[in-house]
PDB file of C-alpha atoms in Angstrom:
ATOM      1  CA  UNK A   1    -114.955  20.715 -48.829  1.00  0.00           C
ATOM      2  CA  UNK A   2    -111.829  20.089 -48.995  1.00  0.00           C
ATOM      3  CA  UNK A   3    -108.555  21.762 -47.044  1.00  0.00           C
ATOM      4  CA  UNK A   4    -105.421  21.494 -47.741  1.00  0.00           C
ATOM      5  CA  UNK A   5    -102.072  22.740 -45.253  1.00  0.00           C
ATOM      6  CA  UNK A   6     -98.532  23.251 -44.847  1.00  0.00           C
ATOM      7  CA  UNK A   7     -96.207  25.342 -43.944  1.00  0.00           C
ATOM      8  CA  UNK A   8     -95.978  28.369 -46.012  1.00  0.00           C
ATOM      9  CA  UNK A   9     -93.839  27.513 -49.477  1.00  0.00           C
ATOM     10  CA  UNK A  10     -94.555  23.890 -49.181  1.00  0.00           C
ATOM     11  CA  UNK A  11     -96.096  23.944 -52.166  1.00  0.00           C
ATOM     12  CA  UNK A  12    -100.292  24.460 -51.713  1.00  0.00           C
ATOM     13  CA  UNK A  13    -100.743  27.308 -54.023  1.00  0.00           C
ATOM     14  CA  UNK A  14     -98.893  25.055 -56.995  1.00  0.00           C
ATOM     15  CA  UNK A  15    -100.519  22.098 -55.959  1.00  0.00           C
ATOM     16  CA  UNK A  16    -104.274  22.432 -56.202  1.00  0.00           C
ATOM     17  CA  UNK A  17    -104.502  24.185 -60.060  1.00  0.00           C
ATOM     18  CA  UNK A  18    -103.000  20.862 -61.310  1.00  0.00           C
ATOM     19  CA  UNK A  19    -106.052  19.452 -61.231  1.00  0.00           C
ATOM     20  CA  UNK A  20    -107.743  22.709 -63.606  1.00  0.00           C
ATOM     21  CA  UNK A  21    -106.373  20.779 -66.515  1.00  0.00           C
ATOM     22  CA  UNK A  22    -108.379  18.296 -65.212  1.00  0.00           C
ATOM     23  CA  UNK A  23    -112.237  19.619 -64.218  1.00  0.00           C
ATOM     24  CA  UNK A  24    -112.264  22.025 -67.637  1.00  0.00           C
ATOM     25  CA  UNK A  25    -112.360  17.996 -69.655  1.00  0.00           C
ATOM     26  CA  UNK A  26    -114.718  17.156 -67.869  1.00  0.00           C
ATOM     27  CA  UNK A  27    -116.385  20.350 -68.462  1.00  0.00           C
ATOM     28  CA  UNK A  28    -116.834  22.140 -64.810  1.00  0.00           C
ATOM     29  CA  UNK A  29    -115.001  25.438 -63.565  1.00  0.00           C
ATOM     30  CA  UNK A  30    -112.257  25.658 -62.138  1.00  0.00           C
ATOM     31  CA  UNK A  31    -111.666  29.798 -60.640  1.00  0.00           C
ATOM     32  CA  UNK A  32    -109.879  30.755 -57.451  1.00  0.00           C
ATOM     33  CA  UNK A  33    -109.273  33.600 -55.221  1.00  0.00           C
ATOM     34  CA  UNK A  34    -106.311  34.686 -53.126  1.00  0.00           C
ATOM     35  CA  UNK A  35    -107.181  36.137 -49.587  1.00  0.00           C
ATOM     36  CA  UNK A  36    -104.812  39.068 -48.952  1.00  0.00           C
ATOM     37  CA  UNK A  37    -103.904  40.829 -45.643  1.00  0.00           C
ATOM     38  CA  UNK A  38    -103.519  44.112 -46.490  1.00  0.00           C
ATOM     39  CA  UNK A  39    -107.060  43.108 -47.501  1.00  0.00           C
ATOM     40  CA  UNK A  40    -108.227  41.363 -44.695  1.00  0.00           C
ATOM     41  CA  UNK A  41    -111.237  43.634 -43.393  1.00  0.00           C
ATOM     42  CA  UNK A  42    -112.408  43.919 -47.110  1.00  0.00           C
ATOM     43  CA  UNK A  43    -115.762  41.953 -46.940  1.00  0.00           C
ATOM     44  CA  UNK A  44    -115.926  38.427 -49.534  1.00  0.00           C
ATOM     45  CA  UNK A  45    -113.212  40.504 -51.639  1.00  0.00           C
ATOM     46  CA  UNK A  46    -111.102  37.227 -52.746  1.00  0.00           C
ATOM     47  CA  UNK A  47    -114.686  35.289 -53.479  1.00  0.00           C
ATOM     48  CA  UNK A  48    -115.364  38.386 -55.428  1.00  0.00           C
ATOM     49  CA  UNK A  49    -111.719  37.374 -57.882  1.00  0.00           C
ATOM     50  CA  UNK A  50    -113.262  33.868 -57.905  1.00  0.00           C
ATOM     51  CA  UNK A  51    -116.155  34.849 -59.269  1.00  0.00           C
ATOM     52  CA  UNK A  52    -115.285  37.220 -61.954  1.00  0.00           C
ATOM     53  CA  UNK A  53    -112.912  35.822 -63.522  1.00  0.00           C
ATOM     54  CA  UNK A  54    -115.491  32.575 -63.722  1.00  0.00           C
ATOM     55  CA  UNK A  55    -118.256  35.725 -65.260  1.00  0.00           C
ATOM     56  CA  UNK A  56    -114.713  37.024 -67.675  1.00  0.00           C
ATOM     57  CA  UNK A  57    -115.305  33.699 -68.673  1.00  0.00           C
ATOM     58  CA  UNK A  58    -118.642  32.783 -69.767  1.00  0.00           C
ATOM     59  CA  UNK A  59    -118.160  36.396 -71.435  1.00  0.00           C
ATOM     60  CA  UNK A  60    -116.470  35.057 -73.895  1.00  0.00           C
ATOM     61  CA  UNK A  61    -119.574  32.087 -75.053  1.00  0.00           C
ATOM     62  CA  UNK A  62    -122.139  32.624 -77.597  1.00  0.00           C
ATOM     63  CA  UNK A  63    -124.979  34.724 -77.775  1.00  0.00           C
ATOM     64  CA  UNK A  64    -127.268  31.295 -77.006  1.00  0.00           C
ATOM     65  CA  UNK A  65    -124.998  30.576 -73.857  1.00  0.00           C
ATOM     66  CA  UNK A  66    -125.583  33.668 -72.654  1.00  0.00           C
ATOM     67  CA  UNK A  67    -129.143  33.942 -73.246  1.00  0.00           C
ATOM     68  CA  UNK A  68    -128.918  30.506 -71.060  1.00  0.00           C
ATOM     69  CA  UNK A  69    -126.861  31.859 -68.492  1.00  0.00           C
ATOM     70  CA  UNK A  70    -129.106  34.177 -68.611  1.00  0.00           C
ATOM     71  CA  UNK A  71    -131.789  32.597 -67.411  1.00  0.00           C
ATOM     72  CA  UNK A  72    -130.444  30.396 -65.394  1.00  0.00           C
ATOM     73  CA  UNK A  73    -128.908  33.532 -63.121  1.00  0.00           C
ATOM     74  CA  UNK A  74    -132.324  35.304 -62.980  1.00  0.00           C
ATOM     75  CA  UNK A  75    -134.495  32.953 -61.520  1.00  0.00           C
ATOM     76  CA  UNK A  76    -131.247  32.589 -59.232  1.00  0.00           C
ATOM     77  CA  UNK A  77    -131.716  36.206 -58.621  1.00  0.00           C
ATOM     78  CA  UNK A  78    -134.784  36.732 -58.483  1.00  0.00           C
ATOM     79  CA  UNK A  79    -135.518  41.082 -57.510  1.00  0.00           C
ATOM     80  CA  UNK A  80    -132.429  40.729 -56.267  1.00  0.00           C
ATOM     81  CA  UNK A  81    -129.672  41.157 -59.262  1.00  0.00           C
ATOM     82  CA  UNK A  82    -128.341  44.572 -58.550  1.00  0.00           C
ATOM     83  CA  UNK A  83    -127.324  42.961 -54.819  1.00  0.00           C
ATOM     84  CA  UNK A  84    -124.646  40.916 -56.999  1.00  0.00           C
ATOM     85  CA  UNK A  85    -123.811  43.165 -59.267  1.00  0.00           C
ATOM     86  CA  UNK A  86    -122.751  46.211 -57.221  1.00  0.00           C
ATOM     87  CA  UNK A  87    -119.979  43.839 -56.256  1.00  0.00           C
ATOM     88  CA  UNK A  88    -118.965  42.196 -60.078  1.00  0.00           C
ATOM     89  CA  UNK A  89    -120.406  44.772 -62.757  1.00  0.00           C
ATOM     90  CA  UNK A  90    -120.023  42.199 -65.283  1.00  0.00           C
ATOM     91  CA  UNK A  91    -122.920  40.058 -64.381  1.00  0.00           C
ATOM     92  CA  UNK A  92    -125.300  43.293 -66.091  1.00  0.00           C
ATOM     93  CA  UNK A  93    -123.688  42.128 -69.265  1.00  0.00           C
ATOM     94  CA  UNK A  94    -125.265  38.945 -68.909  1.00  0.00           C
ATOM     95  CA  UNK A  95    -128.240  39.444 -67.300  1.00  0.00           C
ATOM     96  CA  UNK A  96    -129.037  43.065 -68.116  1.00  0.00           C
ATOM     97  CA  UNK A  97    -129.683  46.291 -65.872  1.00  0.00           C
ATOM     98  CA  UNK A  98    -131.302  45.369 -62.707  1.00  0.00           C
ATOM     99  CA  UNK A  99    -134.315  47.663 -60.545  1.00  0.00           C
ATOM    100  CA  UNK A 100    -133.218  48.750 -57.602  1.00  0.00           C
ATOM    101  CA  UNK A 101    -132.968  47.011 -54.295  1.00  0.00           C
ATOM    102  CA  UNK A 102    -134.924  47.891 -51.191  1.00  0.00           C
ATOM    103  CA  UNK A 103    -132.442  49.807 -48.852  1.00  0.00           C
ATOM    104  CA  UNK A 104    -132.384  47.768 -45.425  1.00  0.00           C
ATOM    105  CA  UNK A 105    -131.249  47.680 -42.041  1.00  0.00           C
ATOM    106  CA  UNK A 106    -126.915  46.701 -41.870  1.00  0.00           C
ATOM    107  CA  UNK A 107    -128.197  43.055 -40.705  1.00  0.00           C
ATOM    108  CA  UNK A 108    -130.254  42.713 -42.414  1.00  0.00           C
ATOM    109  CA  UNK A 109    -128.813  43.940 -45.707  1.00  0.00           C
ATOM    110  CA  UNK A 110    -125.642  41.569 -44.408  1.00  0.00           C
ATOM    111  CA  UNK A 111    -127.746  38.640 -43.944  1.00  0.00           C
ATOM    112  CA  UNK A 112    -130.014  39.536 -47.360  1.00  0.00           C
ATOM    113  CA  UNK A 113    -126.330  39.323 -49.722  1.00  0.00           C
ATOM    114  CA  UNK A 114    -125.515  36.610 -48.403  1.00  0.00           C
ATOM    115  CA  UNK A 115    -127.767  35.139 -49.380  1.00  0.00           C
ATOM    116  CA  UNK A 116    -128.928  36.298 -52.230  1.00  0.00           C
ATOM    117  CA  UNK A 117    -124.982  35.838 -53.319  1.00  0.00           C
ATOM    118  CA  UNK A 118    -124.496  32.231 -51.815  1.00  0.00           C
ATOM    119  CA  UNK A 119    -127.514  30.992 -54.268  1.00  0.00           C
ATOM    120  CA  UNK A 120    -126.130  33.560 -56.842  1.00  0.00           C
ATOM    121  CA  UNK A 121    -123.076  31.282 -56.422  1.00  0.00           C
ATOM    122  CA  UNK A 122    -125.251  27.660 -56.126  1.00  0.00           C
ATOM    123  CA  UNK A 123    -126.058  28.442 -59.858  1.00  0.00           C
ATOM    124  CA  UNK A 124    -123.709  27.314 -61.129  1.00  0.00           C
ATOM    125  CA  UNK A 125    -122.596  24.256 -59.699  1.00  0.00           C
ATOM    126  CA  UNK A 126    -125.107  21.715 -62.444  1.00  0.00           C
ATOM    127  CA  UNK A 127    -123.978  17.842 -63.216  1.00  0.00           C
ATOM    128  CA  UNK A 128    -123.160  19.425 -66.830  1.00  0.00           C
ATOM    129  CA  UNK A 129    -121.258  21.832 -65.861  1.00  0.00           C
ATOM    130  CA  UNK A 130    -119.422  21.476 -61.750  1.00  0.00           C
ATOM    131  CA  UNK A 131    -117.882  24.587 -60.566  1.00  0.00           C
ATOM    132  CA  UNK A 132    -115.050  23.774 -58.148  1.00  0.00           C
ATOM    133  CA  UNK A 133    -113.863  27.409 -56.581  1.00  0.00           C
ATOM    134  CA  UNK A 134    -110.094  27.010 -54.634  1.00  0.00           C
ATOM    135  CA  UNK A 135    -109.737  29.880 -51.515  1.00  0.00           C
ATOM    136  CA  UNK A 136    -106.014  30.006 -51.107  1.00  0.00           C
ATOM    137  CA  UNK A 137    -105.201  31.935 -47.719  1.00  0.00           C
ATOM    138  CA  UNK A 138    -107.784  31.344 -45.967  1.00  0.00           C
ATOM    139  CA  UNK A 139    -106.049  32.392 -42.692  1.00  0.00           C
ATOM    140  CA  UNK A 140    -106.799  35.365 -43.943  1.00  0.00           C
ATOM    141  CA  UNK A 141    -110.319  35.788 -44.476  1.00  0.00           C
ATOM    142  CA  UNK A 142    -112.773  38.376 -44.081  1.00  0.00           C
ATOM    143  CA  UNK A 143    -115.881  37.034 -41.408  1.00  0.00           C
ATOM    144  CA  UNK A 144    -118.772  37.613 -43.236  1.00  0.00           C
ATOM    145  CA  UNK A 145    -116.678  36.002 -46.268  1.00  0.00           C
ATOM    146  CA  UNK A 146    -116.269  32.428 -43.956  1.00  0.00           C
ATOM    147  CA  UNK A 147    -119.869  32.663 -43.196  1.00  0.00           C
ATOM    148  CA  UNK A 148    -120.653  32.491 -46.569  1.00  0.00           C
ATOM    149  CA  UNK A 149    -118.584  29.660 -46.761  1.00  0.00           C
ATOM    150  CA  UNK A 150    -120.209  27.941 -43.505  1.00  0.00           C
ATOM    151  CA  UNK A 151    -124.711  28.572 -45.555  1.00  0.00           C
ATOM    152  CA  UNK A 152    -123.189  27.689 -48.856  1.00  0.00           C
ATOM    153  CA  UNK A 153    -121.089  23.970 -47.229  1.00  0.00           C
ATOM    154  CA  UNK A 154    -124.508  23.668 -45.249  1.00  0.00           C
ATOM    155  CA  UNK A 155    -125.637  19.947 -45.714  1.00  0.00           C
ATOM    156  CA  UNK A 156    -128.686  20.588 -48.423  1.00  0.00           C
ATOM    157  CA  UNK A 157    -128.357  23.637 -50.078  1.00  0.00           C
ATOM    158  CA  UNK A 158    -126.580  22.996 -52.787  1.00  0.00           C
ATOM    159  CA  UNK A 159    -124.838  20.145 -55.130  1.00  0.00           C
ATOM    160  CA  UNK A 160    -121.876  19.620 -57.797  1.00  0.00           C
ATOM    161  CA  UNK A 161    -119.786  21.920 -55.254  1.00  0.00           C
ATOM    162  CA  UNK A 162    -116.402  21.119 -54.562  1.00  0.00           C
ATOM    163  CA  UNK A 163    -115.086  24.347 -52.375  1.00  0.00           C
ATOM    164  CA  UNK A 164    -110.960  24.042 -51.746  1.00  0.00           C
ATOM    165  CA  UNK A 165    -109.396  26.017 -48.965  1.00  0.00           C
ATOM    166  CA  UNK A 166    -105.220  26.058 -48.854  1.00  0.00           C
ATOM    167  CA  UNK A 167    -103.759  27.949 -45.558  1.00  0.00           C
ATOM    168  CA  UNK A 168    -100.864  26.796 -43.117  1.00  0.00           C
ATOM    169  CA  UNK A 169    -102.158  25.174 -40.206  1.00  0.00           C
ATOM    170  CA  UNK A 170     -99.130  26.611 -38.396  1.00  0.00           C
ATOM    171  CA  UNK A 171    -100.486  30.335 -38.574  1.00  0.00           C
ATOM    172  CA  UNK A 172    -103.793  28.872 -37.277  1.00  0.00           C
ATOM    173  CA  UNK A 173    -104.223  28.055 -33.224  1.00  0.00           C
ATOM    174  CA  UNK A 174    -107.611  26.480 -31.847  1.00  0.00           C
ATOM    175  CA  UNK A 175    -109.863  29.854 -31.097  1.00  0.00           C
ATOM    176  CA  UNK A 176    -108.216  31.621 -34.694  1.00  0.00           C
ATOM    177  CA  UNK A 177    -111.773  32.453 -36.963  1.00  0.00           C
ATOM    178  CA  UNK A 178    -110.759  29.765 -38.853  1.00  0.00           C
ATOM    179  CA  UNK A 179    -111.137  26.717 -36.943  1.00  0.00           C
ATOM    180  CA  UNK A 180    -113.899  28.307 -35.851  1.00  0.00           C
ATOM    181  CA  UNK A 181    -115.810  28.504 -38.052  1.00  0.00           C
ATOM    182  CA  UNK A 182    -114.350  24.668 -39.947  1.00  0.00           C
ATOM    183  CA  UNK A 183    -116.043  23.614 -36.661  1.00  0.00           C
ATOM    184  CA  UNK A 184    -118.818  25.139 -37.065  1.00  0.00           C
ATOM    185  CA  UNK A 185    -119.414  23.788 -40.642  1.00  0.00           C
ATOM    186  CA  UNK A 186    -118.793  20.062 -39.953  1.00  0.00           C
ATOM    187  CA  UNK A 187    -121.495  20.653 -36.367  1.00  0.00           C
ATOM    188  CA  UNK A 188    -123.571  21.034 -39.207  1.00  0.00           C
ATOM    189  CA  UNK A 189    -122.758  17.874 -41.192  1.00  0.00           C
ATOM    190  CA  UNK A 190    -120.566  20.118 -44.301  1.00  0.00           C
ATOM    191  CA  UNK A 191    -118.184  16.640 -45.542  1.00  0.00           C
ATOM    192  CA  UNK A 192    -115.416  18.572 -44.419  1.00  0.00           C
ATOM    193  CA  UNK A 193    -111.716  16.082 -45.450  1.00  0.00           C
ATOM    194  CA  UNK A 194    -108.296  17.799 -45.408  1.00  0.00           C
ATOM    195  CA  UNK A 195    -104.795  16.705 -47.068  1.00  0.00           C
ATOM    196  CA  UNK A 196    -101.349  17.879 -44.932  1.00  0.00           C
ATOM    197  CA  UNK A 197     -98.586  18.687 -47.429  1.00  0.00           C
ATOM    198  CA  UNK A 198     -94.752  17.230 -45.782  1.00  0.00           C
ATOM    199  CA  UNK A 199     -91.152  18.560 -46.469  1.00  0.00           C
ATOM    200  CA  UNK A 200     -90.135  17.034 -49.681  1.00  0.00           C
ATOM    201  CA  UNK A 201     -88.560  13.968 -48.587  1.00  0.00           C
ATOM    202  CA  UNK A 202     -84.280  12.854 -49.582  1.00  0.00           C
ATOM    203  CA  UNK A 203     -85.603  10.474 -52.445  1.00  0.00           C
ATOM    204  CA  UNK A 204     -87.684  13.458 -54.000  1.00  0.00           C
ATOM    205  CA  UNK A 205     -85.139  15.659 -54.046  1.00  0.00           C
ATOM    206  CA  UNK A 206     -82.662  13.148 -54.777  1.00  0.00           C
ATOM    207  CA  UNK A 207     -84.675  12.586 -58.008  1.00  0.00           C
ATOM    208  CA  UNK A 208     -85.656  16.784 -58.248  1.00  0.00           C
ATOM    209  CA  UNK A 209     -81.915  18.030 -58.740  1.00  0.00           C
ATOM    210  CA  UNK A 210     -81.373  14.912 -60.659  1.00  0.00           C
ATOM    211  CA  UNK A 211     -83.176  15.257 -63.399  1.00  0.00           C
ATOM    212  CA  UNK A 212     -82.944  19.282 -63.196  1.00  0.00           C
ATOM    213  CA  UNK A 213     -78.684  18.181 -63.378  1.00  0.00           C
ATOM    214  CA  UNK A 214     -78.187  15.532 -66.022  1.00  0.00           C
ATOM    215  CA  UNK A 215     -76.884  13.596 -63.271  1.00  0.00           C
ATOM    216  CA  UNK A 216     -77.744  10.087 -62.707  1.00  0.00           C
ATOM    217  CA  UNK A 217     -79.378  10.239 -58.875  1.00  0.00           C
ATOM    218  CA  UNK A 218     -76.288   7.988 -56.295  1.00  0.00           C
ATOM    219  CA  UNK A 219     -73.723  11.406 -57.938  1.00  0.00           C
ATOM    220  CA  UNK A 220     -76.110  13.923 -56.175  1.00  0.00           C
ATOM    221  CA  UNK A 221     -77.122  11.647 -53.515  1.00  0.00           C
ATOM    222  CA  UNK A 222     -74.936  13.811 -51.187  1.00  0.00           C
ATOM    223  CA  UNK A 223     -75.283  17.408 -52.498  1.00  0.00           C
ATOM    224  CA  UNK A 224     -79.376  16.351 -52.050  1.00  0.00           C
ATOM    225  CA  UNK A 225     -78.684  15.246 -48.432  1.00  0.00           C
ATOM    226  CA  UNK A 226     -77.303  18.541 -47.442  1.00  0.00           C
ATOM    227  CA  UNK A 227     -79.561  20.497 -49.478  1.00  0.00           C
ATOM    228  CA  UNK A 228     -82.388  18.766 -47.508  1.00  0.00           C
ATOM    229  CA  UNK A 229     -80.699  19.758 -44.110  1.00  0.00           C
ATOM    230  CA  UNK A 230     -79.912  23.012 -45.223  1.00  0.00           C
ATOM    231  CA  UNK A 231     -83.349  23.209 -46.423  1.00  0.00           C
ATOM    232  CA  UNK A 232     -85.656  20.986 -44.030  1.00  0.00           C
ATOM    233  CA  UNK A 233     -87.000  19.577 -47.374  1.00  0.00           C
ATOM    234  CA  UNK A 234     -89.358  23.107 -47.954  1.00  0.00           C
ATOM    235  CA  UNK A 235     -89.458  23.032 -51.773  1.00  0.00           C
ATOM    236  CA  UNK A 236     -89.622  26.939 -52.530  1.00  0.00           C
ATOM    237  CA  UNK A 237     -86.295  27.206 -49.546  1.00  0.00           C
ATOM    238  CA  UNK A 238     -84.789  23.644 -51.835  1.00  0.00           C
ATOM    239  CA  UNK A 239     -85.481  26.384 -54.559  1.00  0.00           C
ATOM    240  CA  UNK A 240     -83.958  29.073 -53.581  1.00  0.00           C
ATOM    241  CA  UNK A 241     -81.353  27.363 -52.347  1.00  0.00           C
ATOM    242  CA  UNK A 242     -79.626  25.478 -55.982  1.00  0.00           C
ATOM    243  CA  UNK A 243     -80.721  29.583 -57.167  1.00  0.00           C
ATOM    244  CA  UNK A 244     -78.200  30.911 -54.752  1.00  0.00           C
ATOM    245  CA  UNK A 245     -76.080  28.098 -55.194  1.00  0.00           C
ATOM    246  CA  UNK A 246     -76.090  28.791 -58.879  1.00  0.00           C
ATOM    247  CA  UNK A 247     -75.314  32.234 -58.146  1.00  0.00           C
ATOM    248  CA  UNK A 248     -72.449  31.994 -55.941  1.00  0.00           C
ATOM    249  CA  UNK A 249     -70.689  29.642 -58.414  1.00  0.00           C
ATOM    250  CA  UNK A 250     -70.827  27.378 -55.800  1.00  0.00           C
ATOM    251  CA  UNK A 251     -73.019  25.672 -59.014  1.00  0.00           C
ATOM    252  CA  UNK A 252     -71.120  25.189 -61.741  1.00  0.00           C
ATOM    253  CA  UNK A 253     -72.264  24.667 -65.627  1.00  0.00           C
ATOM    254  CA  UNK A 254     -68.701  22.954 -67.494  1.00  0.00           C
ATOM    255  CA  UNK A 255     -68.621  23.085 -71.374  1.00  0.00           C
ATOM    256  CA  UNK A 256     -68.365  20.075 -72.868  1.00  0.00           C
ATOM    257  CA  UNK A 257     -63.293  19.747 -73.674  1.00  0.00           C
ATOM    258  CA  UNK A 258     -64.550  18.575 -77.304  1.00  0.00           C
ATOM    259  CA  UNK A 259     -67.029  18.813 -79.625  1.00  0.00           C
ATOM    260  CA  UNK A 260     -69.518  15.793 -79.790  1.00  0.00           C
ATOM    261  CA  UNK A 261     -68.835  14.994 -76.231  1.00  0.00           C
ATOM    262  CA  UNK A 262     -72.273  16.908 -73.520  1.00  0.00           C
ATOM    263  CA  UNK A 263     -70.856  18.888 -70.473  1.00  0.00           C
ATOM    264  CA  UNK A 264     -71.857  18.905 -67.087  1.00  0.00           C
ATOM    265  CA  UNK A 265     -72.910  20.640 -63.577  1.00  0.00           C
ATOM    266  CA  UNK A 266     -70.707  20.312 -60.893  1.00  0.00           C
ATOM    267  CA  UNK A 267     -70.082  21.018 -57.343  1.00  0.00           C
ATOM    268  CA  UNK A 268     -67.747  21.373 -54.419  1.00  0.00           C
ATOM    269  CA  UNK A 269     -69.491  19.681 -51.946  1.00  0.00           C
ATOM    270  CA  UNK A 270     -67.329  20.295 -48.526  1.00  0.00           C
ATOM    271  CA  UNK A 271     -67.506  24.436 -49.994  1.00  0.00           C
ATOM    272  CA  UNK A 272     -70.753  25.018 -49.590  1.00  0.00           C
ATOM    273  CA  UNK A 273     -70.786  22.031 -47.383  1.00  0.00           C
ATOM    274  CA  UNK A 274     -68.782  25.024 -45.379  1.00  0.00           C
ATOM    275  CA  UNK A 275     -70.206  28.096 -45.927  1.00  0.00           C
ATOM    276  CA  UNK A 276     -72.734  29.501 -43.968  1.00  0.00           C
ATOM    277  CA  UNK A 277     -75.940  29.087 -46.892  1.00  0.00           C
ATOM    278  CA  UNK A 278     -78.493  29.226 -45.025  1.00  0.00           C
ATOM    279  CA  UNK A 279     -78.696  32.678 -43.894  1.00  0.00           C
ATOM    280  CA  UNK A 280     -77.179  33.426 -47.616  1.00  0.00           C
ATOM    281  CA  UNK A 281     -80.702  32.322 -49.009  1.00  0.00           C
ATOM    282  CA  UNK A 282     -82.774  33.493 -45.936  1.00  0.00           C
ATOM    283  CA  UNK A 283     -81.552  37.650 -47.076  1.00  0.00           C
ATOM    284  CA  UNK A 284     -80.953  37.035 -50.281  1.00  0.00           C
ATOM    285  CA  UNK A 285     -84.913  35.526 -50.617  1.00  0.00           C
ATOM    286  CA  UNK A 286     -85.788  38.372 -48.463  1.00  0.00           C
ATOM    287  CA  UNK A 287     -83.682  41.162 -50.825  1.00  0.00           C
ATOM    288  CA  UNK A 288     -86.814  40.360 -52.907  1.00  0.00           C
ATOM    289  CA  UNK A 289     -89.414  40.419 -51.340  1.00  0.00           C
ATOM    290  CA  UNK A 290     -88.625  43.840 -50.437  1.00  0.00           C
ATOM    291  CA  UNK A 291     -88.483  44.811 -53.655  1.00  0.00           C
ATOM    292  CA  UNK A 292     -92.357  45.279 -53.854  1.00  0.00           C
ATOM    293  CA  UNK A 293     -94.546  47.445 -52.973  1.00  0.00           C
ATOM    294  CA  UNK A 294     -93.721  49.241 -49.683  1.00  0.00           C
ATOM    295  CA  UNK A 295     -95.075  46.837 -47.253  1.00  0.00           C
ATOM    296  CA  UNK A 296     -96.459  43.938 -49.125  1.00  0.00           C
ATOM    297  CA  UNK A 297     -92.733  43.041 -49.731  1.00  0.00           C
ATOM    298  CA  UNK A 298     -92.234  44.055 -46.082  1.00  0.00           C
ATOM    299  CA  UNK A 299     -95.011  41.333 -44.671  1.00  0.00           C
ATOM    300  CA  UNK A 300     -93.386  38.594 -47.384  1.00  0.00           C
ATOM    301  CA  UNK A 301     -90.201  39.354 -45.271  1.00  0.00           C
ATOM    302  CA  UNK A 302     -91.304  38.855 -42.235  1.00  0.00           C
ATOM    303  CA  UNK A 303     -93.207  36.384 -42.946  1.00  0.00           C
ATOM    304  CA  UNK A 304     -91.129  34.328 -44.309  1.00  0.00           C
ATOM    305  CA  UNK A 305     -88.420  35.130 -41.402  1.00  0.00           C
ATOM    306  CA  UNK A 306     -90.570  33.527 -39.348  1.00  0.00           C
ATOM    307  CA  UNK A 307     -91.491  31.045 -40.997  1.00  0.00           C
ATOM    308  CA  UNK A 308     -87.358  29.700 -41.945  1.00  0.00           C
ATOM    309  CA  UNK A 309     -87.585  30.696 -38.355  1.00  0.00           C
ATOM    310  CA  UNK A 310     -90.369  28.191 -37.256  1.00  0.00           C
ATOM    311  CA  UNK A 311     -88.448  24.526 -39.298  1.00  0.00           C
TER     312      UNK A 311
END
């Protein structure tokens, strides 16, 4: 398991999918699921979405390939295939109609579901087709999913499975359910590594702006330093900051004065520095978020304001 940590807006969700093309070239599967605050009490929501994506990929294969997957999945699921079909209906298109399962008491039913789902997950990992699962916003994972992760990462439970989880570590205290689950996973002997993403440094922001504005690094260096101070190097805020400069005509493109001469980007450093621009970045971004569906936008706006206040 690999944990990718860092503040909101630091780039976790953008970084991890960059490996997907390499995994595909090697014959592996890369699937993603994202936990949602509003679905926090819905068990396995992100895992189910991730495997729905994978099953839909498989359904585009030839019938010969699907027949091989049918044999493999039936062997893994045994008589409990309907347990998976109930949450991922697309599986029935591969394995066919399955007999109903015996009704059990709630606790026993949950244990059966975890065991069947873990067998289903491990069936996809093989030497020819290793499986990478990326679960984003892991801090909102429900308790059932955390138990499932413990189960599938138990040493000896299976091979060719790589789980990547991303979350803002500043939102996860020592007594958070995720922290407790990760401690149990480590105690079980599973291999858990982590990468903590840091804010962009002055040299990174300088290169970013130089490339974007087609100016040399020395010319944009003062602007880059100002951007770093206003955003603390958070990539999301850097992006919003530059967009705001453009929208307020503090960053402008001057058209060429004569044919054949190139235009160039220009800015007024003094005006940018004098303007209370950071508050405007917050206001602009929150206004955009509040245009999202009721509830979700307010939540993201609250998170954004909290993240900025913590800088």
